[in-house]
Amino acid sequence: MKLGLQLNSFDWEGGPERFASNLAEIGKAAEEAGFHRLGVADHLWQHPIMGGPEANEPECYTSLTFLAANTKQIGLTAMVSGIHFRHPAMLVKSVTTLDVLSGGRAGFGVGSGHYPEETAGLGIPFPPQKERFEMLEETLQIALRMWSGEQGDERPFEGEHYRLQRPLNLPQSISRPHPPIMVAGDGEKKTLRLVARYADACSLRPGPQVPEKLTALRRHCEEAGTDYESIEKTCAFRFDVGENGEKSAELVEQLRWLAGMGIETVIGFVPDVDRISPLETIGQEVIPAVANV
């Protein structure tokens, strides 16, 4: 099992004045601890379950680019980009640029989006869910078109929601054939169908329902003629090792439980991550314990 670190709470000690140094320290510590990837939440307001809109919430791709400059080998991805925030061409360009500047370490995390209060507050259009799923599929199609070949498949793209006369993409991504695509969500009718057709990874909610979700994904792969085994099975989780590492063994058991249901990569939120010591504890006591699970 591989572990990733997701950053989705940013009210760190020292406030905005220390934000850059905190973020750099977290990135370096995560890399040294052996985390497989770093994910940054893609919101403009902080989510209510993490403190609400009055809490700090930096822009995702700016933060990822900063992390790219302060790390050397850890993977970098949005957790995850709602398709309503950016036009697909702009989104693909952002991921491509991150991939180039990081030396091929970018991932493409994408989903249909949520949190309508955020978009209403900032005046960003937030179409109904049915339309957002249609937009998500077209975004995936555009991404694969723009990441095709040396400079993109330049034939016009004509969709219901997006039209591109020339899907040119230069510089092209370093990751080949493209940055790994992760589609978030576990809806069996729509989301997992999109994973089977277009993605390299899924992102499921942790819980006893995981096996039935993976069974549905396998069925969609069979229908689409894609390789179920090649899709990375991921989920988000909470990595709480306690004040002094006293909960490390409990976390290891929880991760083994997820692995037993078929999860291969867990991308975790670490409370008090800016203290750095929880990352060191995970690197010493948790990552080695689940490496061969």
Short mmCIF file of C-alpha atoms in Angstrom, two decimals:
data_model
loop_
_atom_site.label_atom_id
_atom_site.label_comp_id
_atom_site.label_asym_id
_atom_site.label_seq_id
_atom_site.Cartn_x
_atom_site.Cartn_y
_atom_site.Cartn_z
CA MET A 1 0.00 0.00 0.00
CA LYS A 2 1.14 3.53 -0.82
CA LEU A 3 0.30 6.56 1.29
CA GLY A 4 -0.26 10.09 0.09
CA LEU A 5 -0.70 13.31 2.04
CA GLN A 6 -3.56 15.68 1.31
CA LEU A 7 -3.56 19.28 2.49
CA ASN A 8 -7.08 20.54 3.11
CA SER A 9 -6.72 22.59 6.29
CA PHE A 10 -4.47 25.64 6.20
CA ASP A 11 -4.90 27.56 9.45
CA TRP A 12 -1.30 26.95 10.42
CA GLU A 13 0.78 28.54 13.14
CA GLY A 14 2.07 31.95 12.11
CA GLY A 15 -0.78 32.73 9.71
CA PRO A 16 -0.26 33.95 6.13
CA GLU A 17 3.13 35.47 6.98
CA ARG A 18 4.53 32.00 7.61
CA PHE A 19 2.45 30.19 5.03
CA ALA A 20 5.26 29.81 2.47
CA SER A 21 7.78 28.49 4.97
CA ASN A 22 5.20 26.13 6.49
CA LEU A 23 4.20 24.77 3.10
CA ALA A 24 7.82 24.25 2.07
CA GLU A 25 8.59 22.44 5.34
CA ILE A 26 5.53 20.20 4.96
CA GLY A 27 6.45 19.29 1.39
CA LYS A 28 10.04 18.42 2.29
CA ALA A 29 9.00 16.47 5.39
CA ALA A 30 6.39 14.48 3.45
CA GLU A 31 8.97 13.57 0.83
CA GLU A 32 11.54 12.54 3.43
CA ALA A 33 8.92 10.48 5.28
CA GLY A 34 8.20 8.44 2.16
CA PHE A 35 4.78 9.69 1.14
CA HIS A 36 3.99 8.76 -2.46
CA ARG A 37 2.20 11.98 -3.40
CA LEU A 38 1.00 15.33 -2.15
CA GLY A 39 -2.55 16.46 -2.82
CA VAL A 40 -3.88 19.98 -2.32
CA ALA A 41 -7.60 20.70 -1.97
CA ASP A 42 -9.00 22.65 -4.92
CA HIS A 43 -11.44 25.12 -3.38
CA LEU A 44 -11.61 28.89 -3.10
CA TRP A 45 -13.49 28.83 0.20
CA GLN A 46 -12.72 26.42 2.98
CA HIS A 47 -15.29 23.65 3.23
CA PRO A 48 -17.72 23.76 6.20
CA ILE A 49 -16.43 20.45 7.61
CA MET A 50 -12.92 21.98 7.75
CA GLY A 51 -13.86 25.30 9.32
CA GLY A 52 -16.01 27.10 6.77
CA PRO A 53 -15.37 30.08 4.49
CA GLU A 54 -13.74 32.23 7.20
CA ALA A 55 -10.82 29.76 7.36
CA ASN A 56 -7.77 30.03 5.11
CA GLU A 57 -7.97 28.38 1.67
CA PRO A 58 -5.10 29.03 -0.81
CA GLU A 59 -5.49 28.46 -4.55
CA CYS A 60 -4.61 24.90 -5.49
CA TYR A 61 -2.35 25.08 -8.55
CA THR A 62 -0.34 28.01 -7.25
CA SER A 63 0.31 25.98 -4.09
CA LEU A 64 1.21 22.85 -6.07
CA THR A 65 3.67 24.80 -8.20
CA PHE A 66 5.29 26.18 -5.04
CA LEU A 67 5.53 22.62 -3.72
CA ALA A 68 7.10 21.49 -7.00
CA ALA A 69 9.88 24.03 -6.45
CA ASN A 70 10.45 22.83 -2.89
CA THR A 71 10.45 19.06 -3.46
CA LYS A 72 12.29 16.70 -5.80
CA GLN A 73 10.41 13.46 -6.34
CA ILE A 74 7.01 13.32 -4.63
CA GLY A 75 3.92 13.27 -6.88
CA LEU A 76 1.69 16.36 -6.97
CA THR A 77 -2.04 16.52 -7.61
CA ALA A 78 -5.23 18.45 -6.94
CA MET A 79 -7.68 16.79 -4.55
CA VAL A 80 -9.67 17.35 -6.70
CA SER A 81 -10.48 19.96 -9.35
CA GLY A 82 -14.16 20.62 -9.80
CA ILE A 83 -14.83 21.15 -13.50
CA HIS A 84 -16.88 24.31 -12.84
CA PHE A 85 -13.84 26.36 -11.76
CA ARG A 86 -11.91 26.40 -15.04
CA HIS A 87 -12.45 25.87 -18.73
CA PRO A 88 -11.08 22.41 -19.63
CA ALA A 89 -8.32 23.82 -21.83
CA MET A 90 -7.16 26.08 -18.99
CA LEU A 91 -7.31 23.19 -16.53
CA VAL A 92 -5.29 20.90 -18.79
CA LYS A 93 -2.79 23.69 -19.37
CA SER A 94 -2.38 24.18 -15.61
CA VAL A 95 -1.77 20.47 -15.02
CA THR A 96 0.60 20.30 -18.00
CA THR A 97 2.61 23.26 -16.74
CA LEU A 98 2.82 21.71 -13.27
CA ASP A 99 4.02 18.48 -14.88
CA VAL A 100 6.71 20.29 -16.88
CA LEU A 101 7.95 22.40 -13.97
CA SER A 102 8.02 19.40 -11.61
CA GLY A 103 9.85 17.12 -14.02
CA GLY A 104 6.88 14.84 -14.71
CA ARG A 105 5.35 14.59 -11.23
CA ALA A 106 1.84 15.96 -11.84
CA GLY A 107 -1.39 14.04 -11.53
CA PHE A 108 -4.81 15.13 -12.79
CA GLY A 109 -7.42 14.84 -10.07
CA VAL A 110 -10.86 15.86 -11.28
CA GLY A 111 -14.49 15.55 -10.31
CA SER A 112 -17.94 16.96 -10.93
CA GLY A 113 -17.63 19.50 -8.09
CA HIS A 114 -19.68 20.40 -5.02
CA TYR A 115 -20.08 23.16 -2.39
CA PRO A 116 -22.59 25.48 -4.13
CA GLU A 117 -22.33 28.12 -1.37
CA GLU A 118 -18.74 28.73 -2.43
CA THR A 119 -19.61 29.35 -6.07
CA ALA A 120 -22.66 31.45 -5.23
CA GLY A 121 -20.61 33.61 -2.89
CA LEU A 122 -17.93 34.24 -5.51
CA GLY A 123 -20.21 34.51 -8.54
CA ILE A 124 -18.93 31.35 -10.27
CA PRO A 125 -21.49 29.44 -12.36
CA PHE A 126 -22.49 26.11 -10.85
CA PRO A 127 -24.67 24.14 -13.29
CA PRO A 128 -27.00 21.37 -12.15
CA GLN A 129 -25.40 18.03 -11.39
CA LYS A 130 -26.50 16.40 -14.64
CA GLU A 131 -24.76 19.12 -16.64
CA ARG A 132 -21.66 18.94 -14.47
CA PHE A 133 -21.32 15.23 -15.19
CA GLU A 134 -21.64 15.96 -18.91
CA MET A 135 -19.01 18.68 -18.54
CA LEU A 136 -16.77 16.26 -16.63
CA GLU A 137 -16.89 13.69 -19.41
CA GLU A 138 -16.13 16.31 -22.04
CA THR A 139 -13.27 17.61 -19.88
CA LEU A 140 -11.78 14.11 -19.78
CA GLN A 141 -12.13 13.79 -23.54
CA ILE A 142 -10.48 17.18 -24.07
CA ALA A 143 -7.64 16.31 -21.69
CA LEU A 144 -6.85 13.10 -23.56
CA ARG A 145 -7.07 15.00 -26.84
CA MET A 146 -4.68 17.73 -25.65
CA TRP A 147 -2.23 15.20 -24.19
CA SER A 148 -2.14 13.14 -27.38
CA GLY A 149 1.11 12.94 -29.33
CA GLU A 150 3.78 15.61 -29.38
CA GLN A 151 1.50 18.65 -29.25
CA GLY A 152 -2.06 17.42 -28.91
CA ASP A 153 -4.65 16.05 -31.30
CA GLU A 154 -5.40 19.28 -33.13
CA ARG A 155 -8.66 18.21 -34.74
CA PRO A 156 -11.60 20.37 -33.61
CA PHE A 157 -13.51 19.18 -30.57
CA GLU A 158 -17.27 19.62 -30.72
CA GLY A 159 -19.12 18.83 -27.52
CA GLU A 160 -22.39 19.84 -25.96
CA HIS A 161 -20.71 22.22 -23.52
CA TYR A 162 -17.27 22.92 -25.01
CA ARG A 163 -15.95 23.60 -28.49
CA LEU A 164 -12.25 23.80 -29.28
CA GLN A 165 -11.13 24.68 -32.78
CA ARG A 166 -7.56 23.49 -32.21
CA PRO A 167 -6.65 21.51 -29.04
CA LEU A 168 -2.96 22.40 -29.30
CA ASN A 169 -0.88 21.85 -26.13
CA LEU A 170 2.70 23.13 -26.01
CA PRO A 171 4.82 22.50 -24.09
CA GLN A 172 3.50 18.98 -23.93
CA SER A 173 3.49 17.09 -20.64
CA ILE A 174 6.63 15.24 -19.62
CA SER A 175 4.54 12.38 -18.21
CA ARG A 176 3.71 10.03 -21.05
CA PRO A 177 1.22 9.19 -22.36
CA HIS A 178 -0.17 11.86 -19.98
CA PRO A 179 -0.31 12.79 -16.28
CA PRO A 180 -2.24 10.07 -14.43
CA ILE A 181 -5.95 10.82 -14.36
CA MET A 182 -7.90 10.27 -11.14
CA VAL A 183 -11.68 10.74 -11.17
CA ALA A 184 -13.13 11.30 -7.70
CA GLY A 185 -16.44 9.90 -6.48
CA ASP A 186 -18.03 6.47 -6.21
CA GLY A 187 -21.39 6.82 -7.92
CA GLU A 188 -21.96 3.49 -9.61
CA LYS A 189 -23.95 4.71 -12.62
CA LYS A 190 -21.96 7.75 -13.74
CA THR A 191 -18.70 8.34 -11.90
CA LEU A 192 -17.32 4.81 -11.98
CA ARG A 193 -18.31 4.53 -15.63
CA LEU A 194 -16.14 7.57 -16.33
CA VAL A 195 -13.28 6.00 -14.36
CA ALA A 196 -13.51 2.85 -16.46
CA ARG A 197 -13.56 4.76 -19.72
CA TYR A 198 -11.02 7.51 -19.13
CA ALA A 199 -9.08 7.29 -15.87
CA ASP A 200 -6.00 5.69 -14.36
CA ALA A 201 -7.31 5.86 -10.78
CA CYS A 202 -10.51 6.10 -8.80
CA SER A 203 -11.00 7.92 -5.50
CA LEU A 204 -13.57 6.25 -3.25
CA ARG A 205 -15.04 7.09 0.14
CA PRO A 206 -13.64 4.74 2.81
CA GLY A 207 -16.10 2.33 4.38
CA PRO A 208 -17.61 -1.13 4.14
CA GLN A 209 -19.18 -0.25 0.77
CA VAL A 210 -15.77 -0.27 -0.97
CA PRO A 211 -15.98 -3.88 -2.27
CA GLU A 212 -19.34 -3.30 -3.96
CA LYS A 213 -18.01 -0.08 -5.51
CA LEU A 214 -15.01 -1.94 -6.90
CA THR A 215 -17.32 -4.66 -8.22
CA ALA A 216 -19.26 -1.98 -10.06
CA LEU A 217 -16.02 -0.53 -11.42
CA ARG A 218 -14.95 -3.96 -12.66
CA ARG A 219 -18.28 -4.34 -14.44
CA HIS A 220 -17.87 -0.95 -16.15
CA CYS A 221 -14.34 -1.92 -17.21
CA GLU A 222 -15.64 -5.11 -18.78
CA GLU A 223 -18.29 -3.14 -20.65
CA ALA A 224 -15.75 -0.53 -21.81
CA GLY A 225 -13.09 -3.08 -22.70
CA THR A 226 -10.53 -1.53 -20.32
CA ASP A 227 -8.19 -3.19 -17.83
CA TYR A 228 -9.63 -3.13 -14.32
CA GLU A 229 -6.34 -4.25 -12.78
CA SER A 230 -4.48 -1.25 -14.22
CA ILE A 231 -6.72 1.26 -12.40
CA GLU A 232 -5.27 2.47 -9.10
CA LYS A 233 -7.80 2.06 -6.29
CA THR A 234 -7.48 5.00 -3.91
CA CYS A 235 -9.43 6.58 -1.10
CA ALA A 236 -9.07 9.56 1.22
CA PHE A 237 -8.72 9.03 4.96
CA ARG A 238 -7.67 10.68 8.22
CA PHE A 239 -4.12 9.93 9.37
CA ASP A 240 -4.31 10.61 13.11
CA VAL A 241 -1.27 9.23 14.95
CA GLY A 242 -2.01 11.16 18.14
CA GLU A 243 0.02 13.73 20.02
CA ASN A 244 3.08 11.50 20.43
CA GLY A 245 2.43 8.65 18.02
CA GLU A 246 0.27 6.69 20.44
CA LYS A 247 -2.34 6.04 17.73
CA SER A 248 0.08 4.75 15.09
CA ALA A 249 -0.81 1.09 15.58
CA GLU A 250 -4.51 1.90 15.32
CA LEU A 251 -3.91 3.73 12.03
CA VAL A 252 -1.92 0.78 10.68
CA GLU A 253 -4.85 -1.54 11.42
CA GLN A 254 -7.27 0.84 9.70
CA LEU A 255 -5.07 0.94 6.62
CA ARG A 256 -4.82 -2.85 6.56
CA TRP A 257 -8.62 -2.96 6.73
CA LEU A 258 -8.79 -0.75 3.64
CA ALA A 259 -6.18 -2.84 1.86
CA GLY A 260 -8.19 -5.96 2.61
CA MET A 261 -11.10 -4.47 0.66
CA GLY A 262 -8.93 -3.72 -2.37
CA ILE A 263 -7.63 -0.19 -1.71
CA GLU A 264 -4.06 0.27 -2.97
CA THR A 265 -3.33 3.93 -2.17
CA VAL A 266 -4.66 6.02 0.71
CA ILE A 267 -4.31 9.81 0.61
CA GLY A 268 -4.63 11.09 4.11
CA PHE A 269 -5.34 14.31 5.96
CA VAL A 270 -2.97 14.73 8.93
CA PRO A 271 -4.20 16.83 11.89
CA ASP A 272 -1.69 19.52 12.92
CA VAL A 273 0.41 18.77 9.88
CA ASP A 274 2.36 22.03 10.31
CA ARG A 275 3.90 20.59 13.50
CA ILE A 276 5.83 18.25 11.13
CA SER A 277 6.28 15.63 13.87
CA PRO A 278 3.12 13.70 12.80
CA LEU A 279 4.66 13.30 9.33
CA GLU A 280 7.87 12.01 10.86
CA THR A 281 5.91 9.53 12.98
CA ILE A 282 4.01 8.27 9.94
CA GLY A 283 7.28 7.89 8.04
CA GLN A 284 8.86 5.91 10.86
CA GLU A 285 5.97 3.80 12.12
CA VAL A 286 3.16 3.64 9.56
CA ILE A 287 4.56 3.72 6.02
CA PRO A 288 6.99 0.79 6.65
CA ALA A 289 4.23 -1.21 8.35
CA VAL A 290 1.89 -1.08 5.37
CA ALA A 291 4.42 -1.04 2.52
CA ASN A 292 3.89 -4.73 1.76
CA VAL A 293 0.19 -4.93 2.58
#
